[in-house]
mmCIF file with all atom_site columns, C-alpha atoms and ligand atoms in Angstrom:
data_model
loop_
_atom_site.group_PDB
_atom_site.id
_atom_site.type_symbol
_atom_site.label_atom_id
_atom_site.label_alt_id
_atom_site.label_comp_id
_atom_site.label_asym_id
_atom_site.label_entity_id
_atom_site.label_seq_id
_atom_site.pdbx_PDB_ins_code
_atom_site.Cartn_x
_atom_site.Cartn_y
_atom_site.Cartn_z
_atom_site.occupancy
_atom_site.B_iso_or_equiv
_atom_site.pdbx_formal_charge
_atom_site.auth_seq_id
_atom_site.auth_comp_id
_atom_site.auth_asym_id
_atom_site.auth_atom_id
_atom_site.pdbx_PDB_model_num
ATOM   1   C CA  . MET A 1 1   ? 33.316 -16.833 -105.986 1.00 0.00 ? 692 MET A CA  1
ATOM   2   C CA  . LYS A 1 2   ? 33.921 -20.283 -104.599 1.00 0.00 ? 693 LYS A CA  1
ATOM   3   C CA  . LEU A 1 3   ? 33.616 -22.186 -107.885 1.00 0.00 ? 694 LEU A CA  1
ATOM   4   C CA  . LEU A 1 4   ? 36.255 -19.955 -109.467 1.00 0.00 ? 695 LEU A CA  1
ATOM   5   C CA  . GLU A 1 5   ? 38.664 -20.199 -106.533 1.00 0.00 ? 696 GLU A CA  1
ATOM   6   C CA  . GLU A 1 6   ? 38.377 -23.993 -106.564 1.00 0.00 ? 697 GLU A CA  1
ATOM   7   C CA  . ARG A 1 7   ? 39.109 -24.078 -110.280 1.00 0.00 ? 698 ARG A CA  1
ATOM   8   C CA  . MET A 1 8   ? 42.126 -21.784 -109.846 1.00 0.00 ? 699 MET A CA  1
ATOM   9   C CA  . LEU A 1 9   ? 43.494 -24.083 -107.137 1.00 0.00 ? 700 LEU A CA  1
ATOM   10  C CA  . LYS A 1 10  ? 42.923 -27.143 -109.304 1.00 0.00 ? 701 LYS A CA  1
ATOM   11  C CA  . ASP A 1 11  ? 44.104 -25.887 -112.694 1.00 0.00 ? 702 ASP A CA  1
ATOM   12  C CA  . GLY A 1 12  ? 46.065 -22.653 -112.163 1.00 0.00 ? 703 GLY A CA  1
ATOM   13  C CA  . ASN A 1 13  ? 49.861 -22.637 -112.430 1.00 0.00 ? 704 ASN A CA  1
ATOM   14  C CA  . VAL A 1 14  ? 52.020 -20.005 -110.769 1.00 0.00 ? 705 VAL A CA  1
ATOM   15  C CA  . LEU A 1 15  ? 54.807 -18.747 -113.041 1.00 0.00 ? 706 LEU A CA  1
ATOM   16  C CA  . GLY A 1 16  ? 57.686 -16.904 -111.396 1.00 0.00 ? 707 GLY A CA  1
ATOM   17  C CA  . LYS A 1 17  ? 56.710 -14.588 -108.576 1.00 0.00 ? 708 LYS A CA  1
ATOM   18  C CA  . ASP A 1 18  ? 53.682 -12.780 -109.962 1.00 0.00 ? 709 ASP A CA  1
ATOM   19  C CA  . ILE A 1 19  ? 52.003 -14.536 -112.915 1.00 0.00 ? 710 ILE A CA  1
ATOM   20  C CA  . LEU A 1 20  ? 49.155 -17.030 -112.773 1.00 0.00 ? 711 LEU A CA  1
ATOM   21  C CA  . LYS A 1 21  ? 48.566 -19.199 -115.808 1.00 0.00 ? 712 LYS A CA  1
ATOM   22  C CA  . VAL A 1 22  ? 44.920 -20.184 -116.281 1.00 0.00 ? 713 VAL A CA  1
ATOM   23  C CA  . ASP A 1 23  ? 44.979 -21.150 -119.926 1.00 0.00 ? 714 ASP A CA  1
ATOM   24  C CA  . SER A 1 24  ? 42.939 -24.322 -119.453 1.00 0.00 ? 715 SER A CA  1
ATOM   25  C CA  . PHE A 1 25  ? 39.731 -22.459 -118.526 1.00 0.00 ? 716 PHE A CA  1
ATOM   26  C CA  . LEU A 1 26  ? 40.051 -18.694 -119.084 1.00 0.00 ? 717 LEU A CA  1
ATOM   27  C CA  . THR A 1 27  ? 42.856 -17.277 -121.245 1.00 0.00 ? 718 THR A CA  1
ATOM   28  C CA  . HIS A 1 28  ? 43.216 -19.846 -124.051 1.00 0.00 ? 719 HIS A CA  1
ATOM   29  C CA  . GLN A 1 29  ? 40.848 -22.814 -123.702 1.00 0.00 ? 720 GLN A CA  1
ATOM   30  C CA  . VAL A 1 30  ? 37.589 -21.456 -122.292 1.00 0.00 ? 721 VAL A CA  1
ATOM   31  C CA  . ASP A 1 31  ? 35.173 -23.236 -119.935 1.00 0.00 ? 722 ASP A CA  1
ATOM   32  C CA  . PHE A 1 32  ? 31.889 -21.701 -121.048 1.00 0.00 ? 723 PHE A CA  1
ATOM   33  C CA  . LYS A 1 33  ? 29.969 -23.137 -118.097 1.00 0.00 ? 724 LYS A CA  1
ATOM   34  C CA  . LEU A 1 34  ? 32.290 -21.371 -115.662 1.00 0.00 ? 725 LEU A CA  1
ATOM   35  C CA  . MET A 1 35  ? 32.120 -18.214 -117.815 1.00 0.00 ? 726 MET A CA  1
ATOM   36  C CA  . LYS A 1 36  ? 28.335 -18.348 -117.682 1.00 0.00 ? 727 LYS A CA  1
ATOM   37  C CA  . GLU A 1 37  ? 28.425 -18.526 -113.873 1.00 0.00 ? 728 GLU A CA  1
ATOM   38  C CA  . ILE A 1 38  ? 30.899 -15.619 -113.814 1.00 0.00 ? 729 ILE A CA  1
ATOM   39  C CA  . GLY A 1 39  ? 28.550 -13.702 -116.102 1.00 0.00 ? 730 GLY A CA  1
ATOM   40  C CA  . LYS A 1 40  ? 25.609 -14.305 -113.757 1.00 0.00 ? 731 LYS A CA  1
ATOM   41  C CA  . VAL A 1 41  ? 27.441 -13.202 -110.601 1.00 0.00 ? 732 VAL A CA  1
ATOM   42  C CA  . LEU A 1 42  ? 28.836 -10.001 -112.120 1.00 0.00 ? 733 LEU A CA  1
ATOM   43  C CA  . ALA A 1 43  ? 25.580 -9.148  -113.878 1.00 0.00 ? 734 ALA A CA  1
ATOM   44  C CA  . GLU A 1 44  ? 23.610 -9.640  -110.661 1.00 0.00 ? 735 GLU A CA  1
ATOM   45  C CA  . LYS A 1 45  ? 25.855 -7.164  -108.863 1.00 0.00 ? 736 LYS A CA  1
ATOM   46  C CA  . TYR A 1 46  ? 25.237 -4.479  -111.528 1.00 0.00 ? 737 TYR A CA  1
ATOM   47  C CA  . ALA A 1 47  ? 21.673 -5.453  -112.479 1.00 0.00 ? 738 ALA A CA  1
ATOM   48  C CA  . ASP A 1 48  ? 19.983 -2.313  -111.132 1.00 0.00 ? 739 ASP A CA  1
ATOM   49  C CA  . ARG A 1 49  ? 22.653 0.177   -112.121 1.00 0.00 ? 740 ARG A CA  1
ATOM   50  C CA  . GLY A 1 50  ? 21.355 1.074   -115.580 1.00 0.00 ? 741 GLY A CA  1
ATOM   51  C CA  . ILE A 1 51  ? 24.269 -0.455  -117.506 1.00 0.00 ? 742 ILE A CA  1
ATOM   52  C CA  . THR A 1 52  ? 23.922 0.105   -121.263 1.00 0.00 ? 743 THR A CA  1
ATOM   53  C CA  . LYS A 1 53  ? 27.231 -1.380  -122.528 1.00 0.00 ? 744 LYS A CA  1
ATOM   54  C CA  . VAL A 1 54  ? 29.843 -3.882  -121.399 1.00 0.00 ? 745 VAL A CA  1
ATOM   55  C CA  . VAL A 1 55  ? 33.392 -2.985  -122.482 1.00 0.00 ? 746 VAL A CA  1
ATOM   56  C CA  . THR A 1 56  ? 36.480 -5.198  -122.406 1.00 0.00 ? 747 THR A CA  1
ATOM   57  C CA  . ILE A 1 57  ? 39.838 -5.542  -124.135 1.00 0.00 ? 748 ILE A CA  1
ATOM   58  C CA  . GLU A 1 58  ? 40.881 -8.302  -126.516 1.00 0.00 ? 749 GLU A CA  1
ATOM   59  C CA  . ALA A 1 59  ? 41.562 -11.149 -126.218 1.00 0.00 ? 750 ALA A CA  1
ATOM   60  C CA  . SER A 1 60  ? 41.056 -12.779 -122.825 1.00 0.00 ? 751 SER A CA  1
ATOM   61  C CA  . GLY A 1 61  ? 38.460 -10.320 -121.521 1.00 0.00 ? 752 GLY A CA  1
ATOM   62  C CA  . ILE A 1 62  ? 36.036 -11.291 -124.282 1.00 0.00 ? 753 ILE A CA  1
ATOM   63  C CA  . ALA A 1 63  ? 34.904 -14.645 -122.866 1.00 0.00 ? 754 ALA A CA  1
ATOM   64  C CA  . PRO A 1 64  ? 33.733 -13.400 -119.457 1.00 0.00 ? 755 PRO A CA  1
ATOM   65  C CA  . ALA A 1 65  ? 32.462 -10.115 -120.924 1.00 0.00 ? 756 ALA A CA  1
ATOM   66  C CA  . ILE A 1 66  ? 30.131 -11.756 -123.431 1.00 0.00 ? 757 ILE A CA  1
ATOM   67  C CA  . TYR A 1 67  ? 28.356 -13.687 -120.662 1.00 0.00 ? 758 TYR A CA  1
ATOM   68  C CA  . VAL A 1 68  ? 27.995 -10.576 -118.495 1.00 0.00 ? 759 VAL A CA  1
ATOM   69  C CA  . ALA A 1 69  ? 26.533 -8.769  -121.510 1.00 0.00 ? 760 ALA A CA  1
ATOM   70  C CA  . GLU A 1 70  ? 24.142 -11.619 -122.204 1.00 0.00 ? 761 GLU A CA  1
ATOM   71  C CA  . GLU A 1 71  ? 22.850 -11.536 -118.616 1.00 0.00 ? 762 GLU A CA  1
ATOM   72  C CA  . LEU A 1 72  ? 22.461 -7.743  -118.664 1.00 0.00 ? 763 LEU A CA  1
ATOM   73  C CA  . ASP A 1 73  ? 21.023 -7.916  -122.193 1.00 0.00 ? 764 ASP A CA  1
ATOM   74  C CA  . VAL A 1 74  ? 23.280 -5.136  -123.514 1.00 0.00 ? 765 VAL A CA  1
ATOM   75  C CA  . PRO A 1 75  ? 25.949 -5.027  -126.263 1.00 0.00 ? 766 PRO A CA  1
ATOM   76  C CA  . MET A 1 76  ? 29.552 -6.032  -125.518 1.00 0.00 ? 767 MET A CA  1
ATOM   77  C CA  . ILE A 1 77  ? 32.356 -4.016  -127.100 1.00 0.00 ? 768 ILE A CA  1
ATOM   78  C CA  . PHE A 1 78  ? 35.983 -5.136  -127.037 1.00 0.00 ? 769 PHE A CA  1
ATOM   79  C CA  . ALA A 1 79  ? 38.810 -2.658  -127.484 1.00 0.00 ? 770 ALA A CA  1
ATOM   80  C CA  . LYS A 1 80  ? 41.150 -3.687  -130.283 1.00 0.00 ? 771 LYS A CA  1
ATOM   81  C CA  . LYS A 1 81  ? 44.871 -3.858  -129.828 1.00 0.00 ? 772 LYS A CA  1
ATOM   82  C CA  . HIS A 1 82  ? 45.784 -3.544  -133.504 1.00 0.00 ? 773 HIS A CA  1
ATOM   83  C CA  . LYS A 1 83  ? 44.496 -0.964  -135.900 1.00 0.00 ? 774 LYS A CA  1
ATOM   84  C CA  . ASN A 1 84  ? 42.590 -2.590  -138.678 1.00 0.00 ? 775 ASN A CA  1
ATOM   85  C CA  . ILE A 1 85  ? 42.195 -1.158  -142.192 1.00 0.00 ? 776 ILE A CA  1
ATOM   86  C CA  . THR A 1 86  ? 38.437 -1.599  -141.889 1.00 0.00 ? 777 THR A CA  1
ATOM   87  C CA  . MET A 1 87  ? 38.415 0.912   -138.989 1.00 0.00 ? 778 MET A CA  1
ATOM   88  C CA  . THR A 1 88  ? 38.050 3.917   -141.259 1.00 0.00 ? 779 THR A CA  1
ATOM   89  C CA  . GLU A 1 89  ? 35.712 5.929   -139.026 1.00 0.00 ? 780 GLU A CA  1
ATOM   90  C CA  . ASP A 1 90  ? 36.524 7.962   -135.900 1.00 0.00 ? 781 ASP A CA  1
ATOM   91  C CA  . ILE A 1 91  ? 38.324 5.950   -133.286 1.00 0.00 ? 782 ILE A CA  1
ATOM   92  C CA  . LEU A 1 92  ? 38.951 6.578   -129.605 1.00 0.00 ? 783 LEU A CA  1
ATOM   93  C CA  . THR A 1 93  ? 42.385 5.435   -128.452 1.00 0.00 ? 784 THR A CA  1
ATOM   94  C CA  . ALA A 1 94  ? 44.546 5.018   -125.342 1.00 0.00 ? 785 ALA A CA  1
ATOM   95  C CA  . GLN A 1 95  ? 48.077 3.776   -124.688 1.00 0.00 ? 786 GLN A CA  1
ATOM   96  C CA  . VAL A 1 96  ? 48.235 0.620   -122.573 1.00 0.00 ? 787 VAL A CA  1
ATOM   97  C CA  . TYR A 1 97  ? 51.361 -0.964  -121.138 1.00 0.00 ? 788 TYR A CA  1
ATOM   98  C CA  . SER A 1 98  ? 50.914 -4.724  -121.055 1.00 0.00 ? 789 SER A CA  1
ATOM   99  C CA  . PHE A 1 99  ? 52.008 -6.392  -117.847 1.00 0.00 ? 790 PHE A CA  1
ATOM   100 C CA  . THR A 1 100 ? 52.430 -9.839  -119.382 1.00 0.00 ? 791 THR A CA  1
ATOM   101 C CA  . LYS A 1 101 ? 53.872 -8.801  -122.765 1.00 0.00 ? 792 LYS A CA  1
ATOM   102 C CA  . GLN A 1 102 ? 55.917 -5.858  -121.399 1.00 0.00 ? 793 GLN A CA  1
ATOM   103 C CA  . VAL A 1 103 ? 55.186 -3.658  -124.415 1.00 0.00 ? 794 VAL A CA  1
ATOM   104 C CA  . SER A 1 104 ? 53.054 -0.564  -124.830 1.00 0.00 ? 795 SER A CA  1
ATOM   105 C CA  . SER A 1 105 ? 50.306 -0.651  -127.421 1.00 0.00 ? 796 SER A CA  1
ATOM   106 C CA  . THR A 1 106 ? 47.512 1.552   -128.687 1.00 0.00 ? 797 THR A CA  1
ATOM   107 C CA  . VAL A 1 107 ? 44.066 0.172   -127.962 1.00 0.00 ? 798 VAL A CA  1
ATOM   108 C CA  . SER A 1 108 ? 41.022 1.512   -129.732 1.00 0.00 ? 799 SER A CA  1
ATOM   109 C CA  . ILE A 1 109 ? 37.249 1.498   -129.923 1.00 0.00 ? 800 ILE A CA  1
ATOM   110 C CA  . SER A 1 110 ? 35.253 2.904   -132.788 1.00 0.00 ? 801 SER A CA  1
ATOM   111 C CA  . ALA A 1 111 ? 33.626 6.152   -131.611 1.00 0.00 ? 802 ALA A CA  1
ATOM   112 C CA  . LYS A 1 112 ? 30.242 5.133   -133.026 1.00 0.00 ? 803 LYS A CA  1
ATOM   113 C CA  . PHE A 1 113 ? 29.817 2.408   -130.383 1.00 0.00 ? 804 PHE A CA  1
ATOM   114 C CA  . LEU A 1 114 ? 29.937 4.691   -127.316 1.00 0.00 ? 805 LEU A CA  1
ATOM   115 C CA  . THR A 1 115 ? 27.884 7.804   -126.644 1.00 0.00 ? 806 THR A CA  1
ATOM   116 C CA  . SER A 1 116 ? 27.647 10.293  -123.788 1.00 0.00 ? 807 SER A CA  1
ATOM   117 C CA  . LYS A 1 117 ? 24.447 8.550   -122.678 1.00 0.00 ? 808 LYS A CA  1
ATOM   118 C CA  . ASP A 1 118 ? 26.174 5.222   -122.056 1.00 0.00 ? 809 ASP A CA  1
ATOM   119 C CA  . ARG A 1 119 ? 26.661 3.750   -118.597 1.00 0.00 ? 810 ARG A CA  1
ATOM   120 C CA  . VAL A 1 120 ? 29.469 1.271   -118.918 1.00 0.00 ? 811 VAL A CA  1
ATOM   121 C CA  . LEU A 1 121 ? 30.554 -1.805  -116.999 1.00 0.00 ? 812 LEU A CA  1
ATOM   122 C CA  . ILE A 1 122 ? 34.187 -2.712  -117.749 1.00 0.00 ? 813 ILE A CA  1
ATOM   123 C CA  . ILE A 1 123 ? 35.081 -6.414  -117.552 1.00 0.00 ? 814 ILE A CA  1
ATOM   124 C CA  . ASP A 1 124 ? 38.534 -7.994  -117.683 1.00 0.00 ? 815 ASP A CA  1
ATOM   125 C CA  . ASP A 1 125 ? 40.123 -11.362 -116.953 1.00 0.00 ? 816 ASP A CA  1
ATOM   126 C CA  . PHE A 1 126 ? 42.942 -10.099 -114.703 1.00 0.00 ? 817 PHE A CA  1
ATOM   127 C CA  . LEU A 1 127 ? 43.676 -6.989  -112.683 1.00 0.00 ? 818 LEU A CA  1
ATOM   128 C CA  . ALA A 1 128 ? 47.396 -6.526  -112.032 1.00 0.00 ? 819 ALA A CA  1
ATOM   129 C CA  . ASN A 1 129 ? 48.733 -2.964  -112.191 1.00 0.00 ? 820 ASN A CA  1
ATOM   130 C CA  . GLY A 1 130 ? 45.523 -1.603  -113.652 1.00 0.00 ? 821 GLY A CA  1
ATOM   131 C CA  . GLN A 1 131 ? 46.925 -0.330  -116.948 1.00 0.00 ? 822 GLN A CA  1
ATOM   132 C CA  . ALA A 1 132 ? 44.468 -2.191  -119.182 1.00 0.00 ? 823 ALA A CA  1
ATOM   133 C CA  . ALA A 1 133 ? 41.484 -1.025  -117.116 1.00 0.00 ? 824 ALA A CA  1
ATOM   134 C CA  . LYS A 1 134 ? 42.835 2.533   -116.970 1.00 0.00 ? 825 LYS A CA  1
ATOM   135 C CA  . GLY A 1 135 ? 43.156 2.600   -120.776 1.00 0.00 ? 826 GLY A CA  1
ATOM   136 C CA  . LEU A 1 136 ? 39.525 1.539   -121.096 1.00 0.00 ? 827 LEU A CA  1
ATOM   137 C CA  . VAL A 1 137 ? 38.413 4.182   -118.558 1.00 0.00 ? 828 VAL A CA  1
ATOM   138 C CA  . ASP A 1 138 ? 40.295 6.750   -120.630 1.00 0.00 ? 829 ASP A CA  1
ATOM   139 C CA  . ILE A 1 139 ? 38.564 5.704   -123.886 1.00 0.00 ? 830 ILE A CA  1
ATOM   140 C CA  . ILE A 1 140 ? 35.116 5.631   -122.262 1.00 0.00 ? 831 ILE A CA  1
ATOM   141 C CA  . SER A 1 141 ? 35.690 9.107   -120.805 1.00 0.00 ? 832 SER A CA  1
ATOM   142 C CA  . GLN A 1 142 ? 36.666 10.426  -124.247 1.00 0.00 ? 833 GLN A CA  1
ATOM   143 C CA  . ALA A 1 143 ? 33.192 9.381   -125.413 1.00 0.00 ? 834 ALA A CA  1
ATOM   144 C CA  . GLY A 1 144 ? 31.672 11.301  -122.497 1.00 0.00 ? 835 GLY A CA  1
ATOM   145 C CA  . ALA A 1 145 ? 30.197 8.044   -121.173 1.00 0.00 ? 836 ALA A CA  1
ATOM   146 C CA  . GLU A 1 146 ? 30.167 7.017   -117.529 1.00 0.00 ? 837 GLU A CA  1
ATOM   147 C CA  . VAL A 1 147 ? 32.126 4.120   -116.030 1.00 0.00 ? 838 VAL A CA  1
ATOM   148 C CA  . VAL A 1 148 ? 29.773 2.577   -113.449 1.00 0.00 ? 839 VAL A CA  1
ATOM   149 C CA  . GLY A 1 149 ? 32.176 -0.122  -112.292 1.00 0.00 ? 840 GLY A CA  1
ATOM   150 C CA  . ILE A 1 150 ? 34.834 -2.647  -113.164 1.00 0.00 ? 841 ILE A CA  1
ATOM   151 C CA  . GLY A 1 151 ? 34.231 -6.380  -112.893 1.00 0.00 ? 842 GLY A CA  1
ATOM   152 C CA  . ILE A 1 152 ? 37.353 -8.532  -112.689 1.00 0.00 ? 843 ILE A CA  1
ATOM   153 C CA  . VAL A 1 153 ? 37.619 -12.309 -112.794 1.00 0.00 ? 844 VAL A CA  1
ATOM   154 C CA  . ILE A 1 154 ? 41.024 -12.595 -111.043 1.00 0.00 ? 845 ILE A CA  1
ATOM   155 C CA  . GLU A 1 155 ? 42.578 -9.755  -109.074 1.00 0.00 ? 846 GLU A CA  1
ATOM   156 C CA  . LYS A 1 156 ? 46.189 -10.015 -107.935 1.00 0.00 ? 847 LYS A CA  1
ATOM   157 C CA  . SER A 1 157 ? 45.712 -7.921  -104.826 1.00 0.00 ? 848 SER A CA  1
ATOM   158 C CA  . PHE A 1 158 ? 49.445 -7.640  -104.162 1.00 0.00 ? 849 PHE A CA  1
ATOM   159 C CA  . GLN A 1 159 ? 49.733 -5.433  -107.255 1.00 0.00 ? 850 GLN A CA  1
ATOM   160 C CA  . ALA A 1 160 ? 48.671 -1.809  -107.508 1.00 0.00 ? 851 ALA A CA  1
ATOM   161 C CA  . GLY A 1 161 ? 45.696 -1.959  -109.907 1.00 0.00 ? 852 GLY A CA  1
ATOM   162 C CA  . ARG A 1 162 ? 42.818 -1.887  -107.470 1.00 0.00 ? 853 ARG A CA  1
ATOM   163 C CA  . GLN A 1 163 ? 44.212 1.089   -105.571 1.00 0.00 ? 854 GLN A CA  1
ATOM   164 C CA  . LEU A 1 164 ? 44.829 2.995   -108.805 1.00 0.00 ? 855 LEU A CA  1
ATOM   165 C CA  . LEU A 1 165 ? 41.213 2.532   -109.911 1.00 0.00 ? 856 LEU A CA  1
ATOM   166 C CA  . GLU A 1 166 ? 39.663 3.207   -106.494 1.00 0.00 ? 857 GLU A CA  1
ATOM   167 C CA  . ASP A 1 167 ? 41.723 6.399   -106.263 1.00 0.00 ? 858 ASP A CA  1
ATOM   168 C CA  . GLU A 1 168 ? 39.848 7.500   -109.391 1.00 0.00 ? 859 GLU A CA  1
ATOM   169 C CA  . GLY A 1 169 ? 36.550 6.771   -107.629 1.00 0.00 ? 860 GLY A CA  1
ATOM   170 C CA  . ILE A 1 170 ? 35.795 3.611   -109.597 1.00 0.00 ? 861 ILE A CA  1
ATOM   171 C CA  . GLU A 1 171 ? 34.140 0.637   -107.919 1.00 0.00 ? 862 GLU A CA  1
ATOM   172 C CA  . VAL A 1 172 ? 36.033 -2.627  -108.430 1.00 0.00 ? 863 VAL A CA  1
ATOM   173 C CA  . THR A 1 173 ? 34.267 -6.000  -108.118 1.00 0.00 ? 864 THR A CA  1
ATOM   174 C CA  . SER A 1 174 ? 36.647 -8.965  -108.195 1.00 0.00 ? 865 SER A CA  1
ATOM   175 C CA  . LEU A 1 175 ? 35.453 -12.566 -108.111 1.00 0.00 ? 866 LEU A CA  1
ATOM   176 C CA  . ALA A 1 176 ? 38.771 -13.909 -106.824 1.00 0.00 ? 867 ALA A CA  1
ATOM   177 C CA  . ARG A 1 177 ? 41.410 -11.916 -104.958 1.00 0.00 ? 868 ARG A CA  1
ATOM   178 C CA  . ILE A 1 178 ? 44.896 -13.364 -104.644 1.00 0.00 ? 869 ILE A CA  1
ATOM   179 C CA  . LYS A 1 179 ? 46.707 -12.162 -101.543 1.00 0.00 ? 870 LYS A CA  1
ATOM   180 C CA  . ASN A 1 180 ? 50.025 -13.765 -102.486 1.00 0.00 ? 871 ASN A CA  1
ATOM   181 C CA  . PHE A 1 181 ? 51.742 -16.730 -104.099 1.00 0.00 ? 872 PHE A CA  1
ATOM   182 C CA  . ASN A 1 182 ? 53.749 -18.051 -101.187 1.00 0.00 ? 873 ASN A CA  1
ATOM   183 C CA  . ASP A 1 183 ? 55.973 -20.957 -102.326 1.00 0.00 ? 874 ASP A CA  1
ATOM   184 C CA  . GLY A 1 184 ? 53.989 -21.117 -105.566 1.00 0.00 ? 875 GLY A CA  1
ATOM   185 C CA  . LYS A 1 185 ? 50.719 -21.688 -103.670 1.00 0.00 ? 876 LYS A CA  1
ATOM   186 C CA  . LEU A 1 186 ? 47.655 -19.491 -104.116 1.00 0.00 ? 877 LEU A CA  1
ATOM   187 C CA  . ASN A 1 187 ? 46.448 -17.651 -101.030 1.00 0.00 ? 878 ASN A CA  1
ATOM   188 C CA  . PHE A 1 188 ? 43.147 -15.820 -101.338 1.00 0.00 ? 879 PHE A CA  1
ATOM   189 C CA  . MET A 1 189 ? 41.632 -12.864 -99.546  1.00 0.00 ? 880 MET A CA  1
ATOM   190 C CA  . GLU A 1 190 ? 37.891 -12.279 -99.337  1.00 0.00 ? 881 GLU A CA  1
ATOM   191 C CA  . ALA A 1 191 ? 36.448 -11.582 -102.787 1.00 0.00 ? 882 ALA A CA  1
ATOM   192 C CA  . ASP A 1 192 ? 33.791 -8.948  -103.641 1.00 0.00 ? 883 ASP A CA  1
ATOM   193 C CA  . ALA A 1 193 ? 31.200 -11.408 -104.947 1.00 0.00 ? 884 ALA A CA  1
HETATM 194 P P1  . 5GP B 2 .   ? 47.213 -4.739  -115.792 1.00 0.00 ? 224 5GP B P1  1
HETATM 195 O O1  . 5GP B 2 .   ? 46.951 -3.880  -116.980 1.00 0.00 ? 224 5GP B O1  1
HETATM 196 O O2  . 5GP B 2 .   ? 46.176 -4.651  -114.719 1.00 0.00 ? 224 5GP B O2  1
HETATM 197 O O3  . 5GP B 2 .   ? 48.625 -4.566  -115.263 1.00 0.00 ? 224 5GP B O3  1
HETATM 198 O O4  . 5GP B 2 .   ? 47.185 -6.232  -116.331 1.00 0.00 ? 224 5GP B O4  1
HETATM 199 C C1  . 5GP B 2 .   ? 45.982 -6.749  -116.780 1.00 0.00 ? 224 5GP B C1  1
HETATM 200 C C2  . 5GP B 2 .   ? 46.161 -7.480  -118.072 1.00 0.00 ? 224 5GP B C2  1
HETATM 201 O O5  . 5GP B 2 .   ? 47.389 -8.213  -118.116 1.00 0.00 ? 224 5GP B O5  1
HETATM 202 C C3  . 5GP B 2 .   ? 45.046 -8.480  -118.209 1.00 0.00 ? 224 5GP B C3  1
HETATM 203 O O6  . 5GP B 2 .   ? 44.180 -8.036  -119.232 1.00 0.00 ? 224 5GP B O6  1
HETATM 204 C C4  . 5GP B 2 .   ? 45.713 -9.792  -118.547 1.00 0.00 ? 224 5GP B C4  1
HETATM 205 O O7  . 5GP B 2 .   ? 45.576 -10.029 -119.922 1.00 0.00 ? 224 5GP B O7  1
HETATM 206 C C5  . 5GP B 2 .   ? 47.178 -9.604  -118.251 1.00 0.00 ? 224 5GP B C5  1
HETATM 207 N N1  . 5GP B 2 .   ? 47.618 -10.225 -116.978 1.00 0.00 ? 224 5GP B N1  1
HETATM 208 C C6  . 5GP B 2 .   ? 48.064 -9.570  -115.865 1.00 0.00 ? 224 5GP B C6  1
HETATM 209 N N2  . 5GP B 2 .   ? 48.473 -10.441 -114.941 1.00 0.00 ? 224 5GP B N2  1
HETATM 210 C C7  . 5GP B 2 .   ? 48.265 -11.672 -115.433 1.00 0.00 ? 224 5GP B C7  1
HETATM 211 C C8  . 5GP B 2 .   ? 48.500 -12.995 -114.912 1.00 0.00 ? 224 5GP B C8  1
HETATM 212 O O8  . 5GP B 2 .   ? 48.984 -13.224 -113.792 1.00 0.00 ? 224 5GP B O8  1
HETATM 213 N N3  . 5GP B 2 .   ? 48.162 -14.022 -115.738 1.00 0.00 ? 224 5GP B N3  1
HETATM 214 C C9  . 5GP B 2 .   ? 47.625 -13.832 -116.982 1.00 0.00 ? 224 5GP B C9  1
HETATM 215 N N4  . 5GP B 2 .   ? 47.314 -14.916 -117.685 1.00 0.00 ? 224 5GP B N4  1
HETATM 216 N N5  . 5GP B 2 .   ? 47.405 -12.606 -117.497 1.00 0.00 ? 224 5GP B N5  1
HETATM 217 C C10 . 5GP B 2 .   ? 47.718 -11.528 -116.730 1.00 0.00 ? 224 5GP B C10 1
#
């Protein structure tokens, strides 16, 4: 997605050898116009696939996911990273190791929001080693629902996430694919949409 790649080149900052900071438009301050475009492109790709729910993980997946859900006209559910005392009903959980925070946490979705009839599109801001997405696939499978695909805003293609998900037979659609960060500069490979 050209608009996204241009914005990453303009406002993204490479930290160390494998982290991209995009807090001015995606992970902290949010550019809703860009998110709306992202929502349109991902929704168009999955428009005729019978999606009934969009699922993401808090916090940075929520902004793109809500616009995908709006375009597809289906509910958006975000997995919670902290158990809340109001979550008294049945919950579906998975362990997720966070690449950026380097800690493992339990993520959960209330069982009442997913059924075996659901066809789910997972959305996330970044794909690195695939642990966040894998945790969501795990939760959705516990509900007996089907994962139709995974839409990613920024894929770091030099990490193992895409392979891990494709090995499980899941289609990955990434709007920007980073081949490497040579000398702190972003180099892209061809994106999926
Ligand atoms: P994974 O689970 O695929 O290893 O990592 C995905 C999650 O880690 C994303 O939900 C995102 O929050 C975070 N993440 C991974 N890599 C980056 C990165 O380079 N920059 C930022 N801002 N977040 C990242």
